[in-house]
Amino acid sequence: MPIRYAYVNGRVVPAERAVLSVFDRGLVLGDGLFETLRAVDGRPEFFDLHFKRLAKSARRLRLRLPLSAGALQALITRLCRRSRLDDAVVRITLTRGRYLGGLAIDPKIPPSLIVTVSPVGGLHPELYARGVKVVVSTINKAAASGLDSTIKSTNYLANIFAKAQADAKGAYEAILLGPRGEIAELSTSSFFCVAGGRVVTPPIDIGILPGITRQVLLRIMRREKIPFREGAVFPKDVKRMSEAFLSSSVRGPVPITRIDGAKVGDGKVGPVFRKLAALYAKERSA
């Protein structure tokens, strides 16, 4: 995805001139975190939720956020307009800054903040009309959680290799399992299914990222009185699922029609997904 401009530690520069020290702890130690969101017409979607998660994760990692919520939001709008992007993927990366050897945390070292915007790609209509197939990864969610599974850490190797397993099998995404073999989340998204007339999604306390789109969908279901629960669901339960779908900040909800080769329900996009997708679209534009 071509990136025209980048914000790096206080300056907006052309992408080809965007540089970071080779001694940055984000590079040397993977000591950092990131957020990915979507911006339409320069407006970052669900920004309050994203900033809240970013700030909470930064506190957990003892990282200082160089910009306030308002300043960061204005920066995203500026980058989108300067890049002439009406629909953009925004990546915010925060690291502990310069590496001086060893693992000690020195609060006097300024953090590094990088913000980029790039075109949204790959969201073909058939993705939503026909659904996708996913596979169960051999990589356990525990391997991906690191220090705290609620933090979107730059340590992403487990997710990368889970996605590689999916790619090798011609699947769209990979499911990572929790400590008891339950479905936790996918390599880049949250998991939902419909079973017994109720939407089910794994609970945060099994060690999953509190996805922003997941939060929005739960809010919609509460408001619209759509039956749902947060609870354990296992790969063996696929035969009981009438529908399944994933969710992410860039893609929104996407239907899943096959898991490990088995049809979900009748293998077609279902009515619960269609209803939630329509409500989510309204929420985005609100």
PDB file of N, CA, C and O in Angstrom, residues 20 67 117 220 281:
ATOM      1  N   LEU A  20      13.815   6.308  11.114  1.00  0.00           N
ATOM      2  CA  LEU A  20      13.828   6.051  12.550  1.00  0.00           C
ATOM      3  C   LEU A  20      15.188   5.459  12.879  1.00  0.00           C
ATOM      4  O   LEU A  20      15.767   4.731  12.073  1.00  0.00           O
ATOM      5  N   LEU A  67       1.361  13.025  22.166  1.00  0.00           N
ATOM      6  CA  LEU A  67       0.278  13.879  21.691  1.00  0.00           C
ATOM      7  C   LEU A  67      -1.001  13.615  22.463  1.00  0.00           C
ATOM      8  O   LEU A  67      -1.295  12.478  22.848  1.00  0.00           O
ATOM      9  N   VAL A 117      -0.691   6.989   6.983  1.00  0.00           N
ATOM     10  CA  VAL A 117      -1.994   6.700   6.375  1.00  0.00           C
ATOM     11  C   VAL A 117      -1.747   6.087   5.005  1.00  0.00           C
ATOM     12  O   VAL A 117      -0.812   6.474   4.300  1.00  0.00           O
ATOM     13  N   ILE A 220     -24.008  -2.178  19.820  1.00  0.00           N
ATOM     14  CA  ILE A 220     -25.166  -2.211  18.926  1.00  0.00           C
ATOM     15  C   ILE A 220     -26.149  -3.278  19.370  1.00  0.00           C
ATOM     16  O   ILE A 220     -27.367  -3.043  19.428  1.00  0.00           O
ATOM     17  N   ALA A 281     -22.862  -0.237   9.621  1.00  0.00           N
ATOM     18  CA  ALA A 281     -22.664   0.790   8.601  1.00  0.00           C
ATOM     19  C   ALA A 281     -23.286   2.126   9.033  1.00  0.00           C
ATOM     20  O   ALA A 281     -22.702   3.193   8.820  1.00  0.00           O
TER      21      ALA A 281
END
